[in-house]
C-alpha cells in the first residue's frame, strides 16, 4: 500500500503539471480531474498504511 500511495501521488502530480500547459480547455479539465482522482487515491492508500501500522502496534 505504501508503494501504491507514492505511485499515485507521483502520477497525480505529473498529470496536474501537464494539465497546466495544455492549450485545450477540455483536455485541461480531463487531465486535472484524473490528477485529482490519483491524488485522492494516494490519500486513501496512505490512510490504509497508517491504519494497518497502528492496528499491528496495539494488538
XYZ file of C-alpha atoms in Angstrom:
59
model
C 0.000 0.000 0.000
C 2.850 2.381 0.745
C 4.262 1.923 -2.751
C 0.819 2.434 -4.282
C 0.373 5.704 -2.413
C 3.723 7.036 -3.627
C 2.989 5.978 -7.212
C -0.481 7.546 -7.060
C 0.912 10.808 -5.697
C 3.608 10.890 -8.391
C 1.186 10.227 -11.246
C -1.282 12.772 -9.862
C 1.381 15.471 -9.562
C 2.716 14.828 -13.056
C -0.768 14.923 -14.597
C -1.579 18.116 -12.718
C 1.577 19.795 -14.010
C 0.869 18.623 -17.557
C -2.686 19.964 -17.360
C -1.333 23.437 -16.630
C 0.429 23.576 -20.004
C -2.286 22.241 -22.309
C -3.982 24.520 -24.808
C -7.388 22.829 -24.941
C -9.733 23.709 -22.088
C -11.488 20.339 -22.156
C -8.155 18.481 -22.081
C -7.080 20.625 -19.118
C -10.248 19.691 -17.218
C -9.920 15.989 -18.059
C -6.268 15.824 -17.026
C -6.996 17.852 -13.878
C -9.872 15.562 -12.931
C -7.795 12.440 -13.460
C -4.947 14.015 -11.475
C -7.268 14.778 -8.560
C -8.551 11.196 -8.670
C -4.981 9.873 -8.432
C -4.182 12.261 -5.564
C -7.290 11.173 -3.661
C -6.324 7.544 -4.306
C -2.878 8.271 -2.857
C -4.504 9.708 0.264
C -6.681 6.621 0.651
C -3.713 4.277 0.230
C -1.674 6.297 2.731
C -4.546 6.225 5.244
C -4.733 2.431 4.915
C -0.975 2.128 5.524
C -1.204 4.224 8.697
C -4.273 2.297 9.859
C -2.504 -1.059 9.358
C 0.606 0.024 11.266
C -1.446 1.346 14.193
C -3.575 -1.794 14.199
C -0.488 -4.015 14.311
C 1.136 -1.913 17.008
C -1.660 -2.137 19.552
C -2.706 -5.759 19.085
